[in-house]
JSON list of C-alpha atoms in Angstrom, two decimals:
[
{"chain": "A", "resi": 1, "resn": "UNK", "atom": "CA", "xyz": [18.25, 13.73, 26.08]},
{"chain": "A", "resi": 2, "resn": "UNK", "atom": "CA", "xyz": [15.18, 15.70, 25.33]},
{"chain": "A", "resi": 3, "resn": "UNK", "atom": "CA", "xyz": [13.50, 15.01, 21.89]},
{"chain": "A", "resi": 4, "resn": "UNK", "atom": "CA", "xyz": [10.36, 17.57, 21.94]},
{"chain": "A", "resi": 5, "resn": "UNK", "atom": "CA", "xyz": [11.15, 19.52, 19.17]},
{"chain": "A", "resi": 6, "resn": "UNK", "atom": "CA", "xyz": [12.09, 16.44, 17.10]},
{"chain": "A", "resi": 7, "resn": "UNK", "atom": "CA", "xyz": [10.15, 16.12, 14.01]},
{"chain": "A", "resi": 8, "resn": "UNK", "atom": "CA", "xyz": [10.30, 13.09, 11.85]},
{"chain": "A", "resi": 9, "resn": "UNK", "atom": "CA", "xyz": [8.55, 11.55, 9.05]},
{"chain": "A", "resi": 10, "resn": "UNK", "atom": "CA", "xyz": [6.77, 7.85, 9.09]},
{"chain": "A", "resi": 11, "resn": "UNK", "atom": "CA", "xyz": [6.28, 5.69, 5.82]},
{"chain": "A", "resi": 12, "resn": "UNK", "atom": "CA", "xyz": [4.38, 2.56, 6.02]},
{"chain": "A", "resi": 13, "resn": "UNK", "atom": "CA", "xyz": [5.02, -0.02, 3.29]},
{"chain": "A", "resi": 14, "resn": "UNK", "atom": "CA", "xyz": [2.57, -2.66, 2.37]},
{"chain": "A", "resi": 15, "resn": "UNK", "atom": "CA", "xyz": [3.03, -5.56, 0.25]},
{"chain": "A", "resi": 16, "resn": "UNK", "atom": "CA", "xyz": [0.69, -7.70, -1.70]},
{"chain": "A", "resi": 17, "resn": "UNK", "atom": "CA", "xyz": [-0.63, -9.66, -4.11]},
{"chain": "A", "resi": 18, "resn": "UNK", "atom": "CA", "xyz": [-4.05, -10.47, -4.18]},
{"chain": "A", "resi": 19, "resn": "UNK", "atom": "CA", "xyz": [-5.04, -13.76, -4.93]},
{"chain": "A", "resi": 20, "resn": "UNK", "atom": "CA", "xyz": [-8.12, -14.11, -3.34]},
{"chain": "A", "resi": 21, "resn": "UNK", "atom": "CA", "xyz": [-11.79, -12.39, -2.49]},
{"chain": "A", "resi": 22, "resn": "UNK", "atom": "CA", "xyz": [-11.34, -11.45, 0.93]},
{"chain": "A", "resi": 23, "resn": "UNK", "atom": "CA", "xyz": [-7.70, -9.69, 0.98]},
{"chain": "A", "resi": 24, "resn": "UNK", "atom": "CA", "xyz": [-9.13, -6.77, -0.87]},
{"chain": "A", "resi": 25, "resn": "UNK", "atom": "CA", "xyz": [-11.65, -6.03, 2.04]},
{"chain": "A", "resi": 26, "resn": "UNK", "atom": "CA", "xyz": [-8.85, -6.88, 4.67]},
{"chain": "A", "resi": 27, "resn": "UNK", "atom": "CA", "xyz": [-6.30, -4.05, 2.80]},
{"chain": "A", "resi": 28, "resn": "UNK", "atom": "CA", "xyz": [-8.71, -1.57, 3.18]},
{"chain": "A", "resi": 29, "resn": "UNK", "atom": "CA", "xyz": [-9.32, -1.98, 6.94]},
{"chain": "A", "resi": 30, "resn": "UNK", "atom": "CA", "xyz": [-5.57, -1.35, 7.02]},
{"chain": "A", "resi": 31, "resn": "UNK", "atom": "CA", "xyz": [-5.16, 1.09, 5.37]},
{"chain": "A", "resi": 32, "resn": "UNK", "atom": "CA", "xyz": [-8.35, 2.98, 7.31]},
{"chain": "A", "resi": 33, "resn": "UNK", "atom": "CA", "xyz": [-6.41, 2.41, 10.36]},
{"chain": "A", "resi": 34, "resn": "UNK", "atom": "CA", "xyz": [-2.92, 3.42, 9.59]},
{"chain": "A", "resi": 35, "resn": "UNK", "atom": "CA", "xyz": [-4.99, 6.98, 7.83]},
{"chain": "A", "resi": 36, "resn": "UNK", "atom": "CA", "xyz": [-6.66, 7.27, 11.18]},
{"chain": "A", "resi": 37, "resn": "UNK", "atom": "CA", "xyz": [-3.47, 7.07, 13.16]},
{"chain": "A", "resi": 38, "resn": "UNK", "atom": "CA", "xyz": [-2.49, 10.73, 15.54]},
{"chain": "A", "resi": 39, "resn": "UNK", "atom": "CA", "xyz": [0.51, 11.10, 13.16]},
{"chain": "A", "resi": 40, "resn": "UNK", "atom": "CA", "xyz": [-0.16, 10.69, 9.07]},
{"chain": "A", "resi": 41, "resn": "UNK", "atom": "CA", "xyz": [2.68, 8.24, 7.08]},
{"chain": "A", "resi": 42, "resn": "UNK", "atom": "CA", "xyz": [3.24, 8.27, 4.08]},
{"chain": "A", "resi": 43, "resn": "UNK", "atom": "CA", "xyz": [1.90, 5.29, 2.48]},
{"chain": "A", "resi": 44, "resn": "UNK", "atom": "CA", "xyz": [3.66, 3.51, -0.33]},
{"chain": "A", "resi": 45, "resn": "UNK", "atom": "CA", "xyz": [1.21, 0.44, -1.44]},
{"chain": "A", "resi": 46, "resn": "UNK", "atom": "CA", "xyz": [2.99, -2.24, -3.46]},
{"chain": "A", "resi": 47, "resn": "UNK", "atom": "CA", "xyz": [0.98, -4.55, -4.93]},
{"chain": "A", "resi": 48, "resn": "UNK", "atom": "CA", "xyz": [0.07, -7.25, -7.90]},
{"chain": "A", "resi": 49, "resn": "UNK", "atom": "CA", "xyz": [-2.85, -9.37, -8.85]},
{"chain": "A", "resi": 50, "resn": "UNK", "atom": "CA", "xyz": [-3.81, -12.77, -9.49]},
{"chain": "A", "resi": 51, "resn": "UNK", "atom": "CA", "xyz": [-6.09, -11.56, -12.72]},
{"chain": "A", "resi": 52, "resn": "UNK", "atom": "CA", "xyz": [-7.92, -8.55, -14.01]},
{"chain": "A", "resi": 53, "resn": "UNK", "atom": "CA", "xyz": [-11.25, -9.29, -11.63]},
{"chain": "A", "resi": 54, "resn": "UNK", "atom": "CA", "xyz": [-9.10, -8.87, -8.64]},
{"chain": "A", "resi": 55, "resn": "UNK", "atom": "CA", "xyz": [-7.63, -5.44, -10.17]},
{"chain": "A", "resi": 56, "resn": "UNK", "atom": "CA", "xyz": [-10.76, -4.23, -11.01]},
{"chain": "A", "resi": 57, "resn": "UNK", "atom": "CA", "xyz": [-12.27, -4.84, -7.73]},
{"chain": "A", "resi": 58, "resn": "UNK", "atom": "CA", "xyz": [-9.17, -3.01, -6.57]},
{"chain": "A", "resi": 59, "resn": "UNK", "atom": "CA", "xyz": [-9.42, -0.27, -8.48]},
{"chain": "A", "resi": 60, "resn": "UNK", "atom": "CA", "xyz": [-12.79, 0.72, -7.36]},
{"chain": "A", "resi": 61, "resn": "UNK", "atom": "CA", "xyz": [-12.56, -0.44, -3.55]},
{"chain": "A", "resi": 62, "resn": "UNK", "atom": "CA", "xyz": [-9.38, 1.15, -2.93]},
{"chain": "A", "resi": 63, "resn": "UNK", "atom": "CA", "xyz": [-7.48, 3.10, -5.50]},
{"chain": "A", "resi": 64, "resn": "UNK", "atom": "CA", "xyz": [-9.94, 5.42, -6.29]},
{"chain": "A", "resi": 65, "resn": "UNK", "atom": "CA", "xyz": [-10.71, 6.12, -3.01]},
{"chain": "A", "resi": 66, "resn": "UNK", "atom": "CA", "xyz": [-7.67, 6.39, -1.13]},
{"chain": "A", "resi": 67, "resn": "UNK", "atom": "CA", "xyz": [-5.84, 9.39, -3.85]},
{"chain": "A", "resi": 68, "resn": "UNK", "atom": "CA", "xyz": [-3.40, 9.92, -1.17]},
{"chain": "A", "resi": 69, "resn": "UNK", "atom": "CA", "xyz": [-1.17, 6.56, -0.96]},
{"chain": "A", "resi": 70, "resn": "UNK", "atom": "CA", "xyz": [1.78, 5.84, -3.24]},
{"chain": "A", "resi": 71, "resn": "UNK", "atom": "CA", "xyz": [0.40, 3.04, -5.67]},
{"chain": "A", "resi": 72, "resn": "UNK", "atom": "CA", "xyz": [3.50, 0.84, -7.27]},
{"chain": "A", "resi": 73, "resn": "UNK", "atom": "CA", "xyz": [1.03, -1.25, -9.28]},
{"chain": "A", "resi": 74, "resn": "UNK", "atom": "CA", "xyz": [3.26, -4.59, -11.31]},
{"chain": "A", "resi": 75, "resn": "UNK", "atom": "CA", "xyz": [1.76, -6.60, -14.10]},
{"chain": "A", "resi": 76, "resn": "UNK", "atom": "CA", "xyz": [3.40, -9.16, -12.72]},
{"chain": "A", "resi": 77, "resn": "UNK", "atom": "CA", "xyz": [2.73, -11.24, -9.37]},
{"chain": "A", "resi": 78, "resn": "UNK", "atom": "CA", "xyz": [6.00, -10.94, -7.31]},
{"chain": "A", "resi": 79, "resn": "UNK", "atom": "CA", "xyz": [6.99, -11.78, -3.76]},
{"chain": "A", "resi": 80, "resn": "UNK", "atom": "CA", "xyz": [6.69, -9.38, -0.76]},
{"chain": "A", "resi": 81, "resn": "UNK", "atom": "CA", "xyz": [10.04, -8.72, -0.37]},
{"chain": "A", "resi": 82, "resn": "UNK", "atom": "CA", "xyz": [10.40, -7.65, -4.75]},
{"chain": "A", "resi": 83, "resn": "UNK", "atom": "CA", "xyz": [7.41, -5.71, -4.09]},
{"chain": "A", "resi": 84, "resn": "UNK", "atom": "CA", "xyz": [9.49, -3.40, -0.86]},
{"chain": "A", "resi": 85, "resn": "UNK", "atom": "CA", "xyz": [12.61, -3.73, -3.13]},
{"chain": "A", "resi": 86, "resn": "UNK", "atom": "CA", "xyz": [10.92, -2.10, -5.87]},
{"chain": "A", "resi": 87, "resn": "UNK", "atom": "CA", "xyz": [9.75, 0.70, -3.36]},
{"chain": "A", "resi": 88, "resn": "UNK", "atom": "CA", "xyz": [12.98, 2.15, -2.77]},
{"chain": "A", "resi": 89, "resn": "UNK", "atom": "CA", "xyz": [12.57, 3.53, -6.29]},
{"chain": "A", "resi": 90, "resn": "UNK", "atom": "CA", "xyz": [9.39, 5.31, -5.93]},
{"chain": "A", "resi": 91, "resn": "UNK", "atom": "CA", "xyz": [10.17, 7.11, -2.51]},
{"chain": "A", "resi": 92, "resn": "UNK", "atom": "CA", "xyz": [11.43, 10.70, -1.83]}
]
């Protein structure tokens, strides 16, 4: 079976909550790789923090430079798997 004309769409999820200094730095090496993959996904970045310094830091290290991904921001710290649960809502 020959698949060259078959088109299909990729979605990356990530899941996270940042609790400490270094995951924020680590997130945005992935997600620079997965945007400089051949074929673009659709990102859908699901994610809590431990407190407002982490957010912040967020905010201004990734969010406002990646406009592009899918944020699903909680107020509340949850488990990787709530966070992809919670995903299924957000994606078309």
């Amino acid at each position: 079976m020959i698949l060259n004309n078959f088109m299909c769409r990729v979605c990356v999820i990530i899941a996270s909550h940042i609790c400490y200094d270094s995951q924020i730095e680590l997130l945005k090496k992935s997600l620079e790789s997965i945007l400089n993959q051949t074929l673009k996904p659709d990102i859908y970045l699901a994610i809590s923090f431990e407190n407002d310094s982490y957010k912040k830091a967020f905010e201004h290290a990734i969010y406002e430079r990646y406009p592009d991904i899918n944020y699903i921001i909680s107020s509340v710290r949850q488990y990787q798997m709530q966070h992809i649960y919670h995903v299924k809502d957000y994606m078309y």
